CSV table of C-alpha atoms in Angstrom, one decimal:
chain,number,residue,atom,x,y,z
A,1,MET,CA,81.2,107.4,103.7
A,2,GLU,CA,82.6,107.4,100.2
A,3,PRO,CA,86.5,107.7,99.8
A,4,LYS,CA,88.0,110.9,98.3
A,5,VAL,CA,88.7,110.0,94.5
A,6,THR,CA,91.5,111.8,92.9
A,7,ARG,CA,92.7,111.3,89.3
A,8,VAL,CA,96.3,109.4,88.2
A,9,GLY,CA,97.7,112.3,86.8
A,10,GLY,CA,97.9,113.7,90.4
A,11,LEU,CA,100.7,111.0,91.2
A,12,ASP,CA,104.1,112.4,92.4
A,13,ARG,CA,107.5,111.2,91.8
A,14,ARG,CA,107.6,109.0,94.7
A,15,ASP,CA,103.9,107.5,93.7
A,16,TRP,CA,105.9,106.5,90.3
A,17,ALA,CA,108.9,105.1,92.2
A,18,VAL,CA,106.2,103.0,94.6
A,19,ILE,CA,104.6,101.6,91.3
A,20,ALA,CA,107.7,100.8,89.3
A,21,ALA,CA,109.5,99.1,92.6
A,22,CYS,CA,105.7,96.8,92.7
A,23,PRO,CA,106.5,93.1,91.5
A,24,MET,CA,103.2,93.2,89.5
A,25,PHE,CA,104.7,95.9,87.4
A,26,MET,CA,108.6,95.3,87.6
A,27,ASP,CA,108.4,93.2,83.9
A,28,MET,CA,105.9,95.8,82.2
A,29,GLY,CA,108.1,98.6,81.2
A,30,GLU,CA,107.5,102.1,81.8
A,31,ALA,CA,105.1,102.7,79.0
A,32,LEU,CA,102.6,99.5,79.1
A,33,THR,CA,102.5,100.4,83.0
A,34,GLU,CA,101.9,104.0,82.2
A,35,ARG,CA,98.8,102.6,79.9
A,36,LEU,CA,97.6,100.4,82.4
A,37,ILE,CA,97.3,102.8,85.1
A,38,GLY,CA,96.7,105.8,82.9
A,39,GLU,CA,92.5,105.3,83.5
A,40,GLY,CA,93.3,104.4,87.4
A,41,ALA,CA,91.8,106.6,90.0
A,42,VAL,CA,93.5,107.3,93.6
A,43,ARG,CA,91.3,106.7,96.1
A,44,HIS,CA,92.1,108.3,99.7
A,45,TYR,CA,90.9,106.4,102.7
A,46,GLU,CA,90.5,106.8,106.2
A,47,ARG,CA,91.4,104.6,108.9
A,48,GLY,CA,88.9,102.3,109.6
A,49,GLN,CA,86.9,102.8,106.3
A,50,SER,CA,85.6,99.9,104.4
A,51,ILE,CA,87.2,98.9,100.9
A,52,PHE,CA,85.3,96.2,99.8
A,53,MET,CA,83.1,93.9,101.5
A,54,GLU,CA,82.9,90.1,101.6
A,55,GLY,CA,80.8,89.0,99.0
A,56,ASP,CA,81.0,92.2,96.5
A,57,ARG,CA,81.8,91.4,92.8
A,58,ALA,CA,85.7,91.7,92.1
A,59,GLU,CA,86.1,94.2,89.6
A,60,ALA,CA,89.0,95.7,90.4
A,61,PHE,CA,92.7,95.6,92.2
A,62,TYR,CA,94.4,97.7,94.1
A,63,LEU,CA,97.9,98.9,94.7
A,64,ILE,CA,98.9,100.8,98.0
A,65,LEU,CA,100.9,104.1,98.0
A,66,ASP,CA,100.7,105.2,101.1
A,67,GLY,CA,99.3,103.6,104.4
A,68,TRP,CA,97.9,99.7,105.5
A,69,VAL,CA,94.8,97.8,104.6
A,70,LYS,CA,93.7,95.0,106.5
A,71,LEU,CA,92.3,91.8,104.9
A,72,PHE,CA,89.8,90.6,107.3
A,73,ARG,CA,86.4,88.0,107.4
A,74,LEU,CA,83.8,87.8,110.0
A,75,THR,CA,83.3,84.7,112.3
A,76,PRO,CA,79.5,83.2,112.4
A,77,ASP,CA,79.6,85.2,115.9
A,78,GLY,CA,80.3,88.1,114.3
A,79,ASP,CA,84.4,88.4,115.5
A,80,GLU,CA,87.1,90.0,113.3
A,81,ALA,CA,89.4,87.2,112.0
A,82,VAL,CA,92.5,89.2,110.5
A,83,LEU,CA,94.1,87.3,107.5
A,84,HIS,CA,96.7,89.7,106.5
A,85,VAL,CA,98.0,93.1,106.3
A,86,PHE,CA,99.4,94.8,103.3
A,87,ALA,CA,101.8,97.4,103.4
A,88,ALA,CA,102.7,100.8,101.0
A,89,GLY,CA,104.1,99.2,97.4
A,90,GLU,CA,102.3,96.2,97.6
A,91,THR,CA,99.0,95.2,95.7
A,92,PHE,CA,95.9,92.9,97.0
A,93,ALA,CA,92.6,91.6,95.2
A,94,GLU,CA,93.8,90.7,91.6
A,95,ALA,CA,94.4,86.8,92.0
A,96,VAL,CA,90.6,87.2,92.7
A,97,VAL,CA,90.2,89.7,90.1
A,98,PHE,CA,92.0,87.8,87.3
A,99,LEU,CA,89.8,84.4,88.1
A,100,GLY,CA,86.6,86.8,88.3
A,101,GLY,CA,83.8,86.5,91.1
A,102,ARG,CA,83.3,87.9,94.2
A,103,PHE,CA,85.6,88.5,97.0
A,104,PRO,CA,86.0,86.0,99.6
A,105,ALA,CA,86.8,88.5,102.3
A,106,SER,CA,86.7,92.2,102.9
A,107,THR,CA,89.3,94.8,103.6
A,108,GLU,CA,89.7,98.2,105.5
A,109,ALA,CA,92.4,100.9,105.8
A,110,ALA,CA,94.4,100.1,108.7
A,111,SER,CA,95.6,103.5,108.8
A,112,LYS,CA,95.0,106.8,106.4
A,113,CYS,CA,96.1,105.5,103.2
A,114,ARG,CA,95.9,106.0,99.4
A,115,LEU,CA,95.5,103.3,97.4
A,116,LEU,CA,95.8,103.3,93.5
A,117,ARG,CA,92.7,101.4,92.0
A,118,ILE,CA,93.1,99.3,88.6
A,119,ASP,CA,89.8,98.6,86.7
A,120,MET,CA,89.9,94.9,85.4
A,121,ALA,CA,87.7,96.0,82.4
A,122,HIS,CA,90.4,98.4,81.7
A,123,LEU,CA,93.0,96.0,81.7
A,124,ARG,CA,91.1,93.4,79.5
A,125,ARG,CA,91.0,96.1,76.8
A,126,LEU,CA,94.7,96.7,77.2
A,127,ILE,CA,95.3,93.0,77.0
A,128,SER,CA,93.1,93.0,73.6
A,129,GLU,CA,94.9,95.8,71.8
A,130,HIS,CA,98.5,95.3,73.2
A,131,ARG,CA,99.2,91.3,73.3
A,132,GLU,CA,102.7,91.9,75.2
A,133,THR,CA,100.3,93.1,78.1
A,134,ALA,CA,99.4,89.3,78.9
A,135,PHE,CA,102.9,88.0,78.8
A,136,ALA,CA,104.3,91.2,80.6
A,137,MET,CA,101.3,90.4,83.3
A,138,MET,CA,102.4,86.6,83.2
A,139,ALA,CA,105.8,87.7,83.7
A,140,SER,CA,104.6,90.1,86.7
A,141,ILE,CA,102.4,87.6,88.6
A,142,ALA,CA,105.3,85.0,88.5
A,143,ARG,CA,107.7,87.3,90.2
A,144,HIS,CA,105.0,88.3,92.8
A,145,THR,CA,104.3,84.3,93.5
A,146,GLU,CA,108.4,84.1,93.9
A,147,MET,CA,108.3,87.3,96.7
A,148,LEU,CA,105.5,85.7,98.5
A,149,THR,CA,107.3,82.8,98.7
A,150,GLY,CA,110.5,84.3,99.9
A,151,GLN,CA,108.1,85.6,102.6
A,152,VAL,CA,106.9,82.6,103.8
A,153,GLU,CA,110.8,81.4,104.0
A,154,ILE,CA,111.6,84.4,106.3
A,155,LEU,CA,109.0,83.4,108.5
A,156,LYS,CA,110.6,79.9,108.8
A,157,VAL,CA,114.2,80.7,109.3
A,158,LEU,CA,114.3,84.3,111.1
A,159,THR,CA,113.3,84.3,114.7
A,160,ALA,CA,110.7,86.8,116.0
A,161,PRO,CA,112.8,90.0,116.2
A,162,GLN,CA,114.9,89.0,113.0
A,163,ARG,CA,111.7,88.9,111.7
A,164,VAL,CA,110.2,92.1,113.4
A,165,ALA,CA,113.9,94.0,112.1
A,166,ASP,CA,113.3,92.4,108.4
A,167,PHE,CA,110.0,94.0,108.0
A,168,PHE,CA,111.1,97.5,109.5
A,169,LEU,CA,114.0,97.3,107.2
A,170,SER,CA,111.3,96.6,104.2
A,171,GLN,CA,109.7,100.1,105.0
A,172,ALA,CA,112.6,101.7,105.5
A,173,THR,CA,114.0,103.5,102.9
A,174,GLY,CA,117.9,103.6,102.0
A,175,HIS,CA,120.7,100.9,103.4
A,176,ARG,CA,122.8,103.2,105.7
A,177,GLY,CA,122.5,106.1,108.6
A,178,PRO,CA,118.9,106.6,110.4
A,179,ALA,CA,115.6,106.1,109.5
A,180,ARG,CA,111.8,106.6,110.9
A,181,ILE,CA,109.1,104.8,109.9
A,182,VAL,CA,105.3,104.6,111.1
A,183,LEU,CA,103.1,102.2,111.9
A,184,PRO,CA,99.3,101.4,112.2
A,185,HIS,CA,98.1,102.3,115.1
A,186,ASP,CA,97.4,98.5,116.1
A,187,LYS,CA,100.6,96.9,116.6
A,188,HIS,CA,98.8,93.5,116.7
A,189,LEU,CA,98.1,93.8,113.2
A,190,ILE,CA,101.6,93.7,112.6
A,191,ALA,CA,102.1,91.1,114.8
A,192,LYS,CA,99.5,89.0,112.7
A,193,ARG,CA,101.4,89.9,109.6
A,194,LEU,CA,104.3,88.4,110.9
A,195,GLY,CA,103.2,85.0,112.3
A,196,MET,CA,103.3,86.3,115.7
A,197,THR,CA,100.9,87.0,119.0
A,198,PRO,CA,100.6,90.3,120.3
A,199,GLU,CA,103.0,89.2,123.3
A,200,SER,CA,105.8,87.9,121.0
A,201,PHE,CA,105.6,90.9,119.3
A,202,SER,CA,106.2,93.3,122.5
A,203,ARG,CA,109.2,90.8,122.9
A,204,ALA,CA,110.8,90.9,119.9
A,205,LEU,CA,110.4,95.1,120.2
A,206,ALA,CA,112.2,94.8,123.6
A,207,ARG,CA,114.8,92.6,122.0
A,208,LEU,CA,115.6,95.1,119.3
A,209,HIS,CA,116.0,98.2,121.4
A,210,ALA,CA,119.8,96.7,121.8
A,211,GLU,CA,120.0,97.1,118.0
A,212,GLY,CA,119.5,100.6,118.2
A,213,VAL,CA,115.7,100.7,117.7
A,214,ALA,CA,113.3,102.9,119.8
A,215,VAL,CA,109.3,102.7,119.8
A,216,GLU,CA,107.1,104.9,120.5
A,217,ARG,CA,103.5,104.3,119.9
A,218,GLU,CA,103.3,104.3,116.0
A,219,VAL,CA,106.5,105.8,115.5
A,220,VAL,CA,109.9,102.9,115.1
A,221,ASP,CA,113.3,105.2,115.3
A,222,ILE,CA,116.0,103.5,113.9
A,223,ALA,CA,119.7,104.3,114.9
A,224,GLU,CA,121.4,102.8,111.8
A,225,LEU,CA,120.2,100.7,109.0
A,226,SER,CA,123.2,98.7,108.4
A,227,ARG,CA,123.7,97.6,111.9
A,228,LEU,CA,120.0,96.0,112.1
A,229,ARG,CA,120.7,94.7,108.7
A,230,ALA,CA,123.5,93.2,110.4
A,231,PHE,CA,121.4,91.5,113.0
A,232,LEU,CA,119.5,89.7,110.6
A,233,SER,CA,122.6,87.6,109.7
A,234,GLU,CA,123.5,86.6,113.5
A,235,ASP,CA,122.8,83.3,115.3
A,236,GLU,CA,119.9,84.1,117.2
A,237,VAL,CA,118.0,81.7,119.7
A,238,ALA,CA,114.6,81.6,118.6
């Protein structure tokens, strides 16, 4: 089944806020960002729908406006090995696109999602016409790499409950008050993203109940965001 496609002109204020906060576009400025994504398209995927497959030609990269995307490879036995799970506000496949060639892994919608597809041919034309685009892209990629390095550091220094708390906070808006977020139906995907087993993820959720976090299926209710942020600085036993 092919995804539903709409034009970029249909983006709302919240979508533009997601784009502006994305590390890939932070250093571009509003005008240059609008040029880059002006010819892009928003693709709508249902949960389980394929985005691209391993071996497909890398012709575009994506920004997640809503939902979750799973990156995986198939083992020789036909089993699925999940490599990463991407959330709203993140980009994926940009490194492969810049290097050229074919995708080394497959992606699939882990939930109903909307993706902004940015064509590499358009990006090359923009770089040739506006040289500042190349410098902005270099700065943005450096910022993106720094953010990914920070994520690795978080996995090293935080306990399992704190990692889950940090992840929930990254998906919530605001700094104080209650919040509600919706996770993919398969929580083991989030566990994989955070470098945890499903069992340790479940234990972390149980620990966070004492911090005002209630989980019912895929819905997470946080009683007070500032309380959960304070939990990140506490000395926890791993």
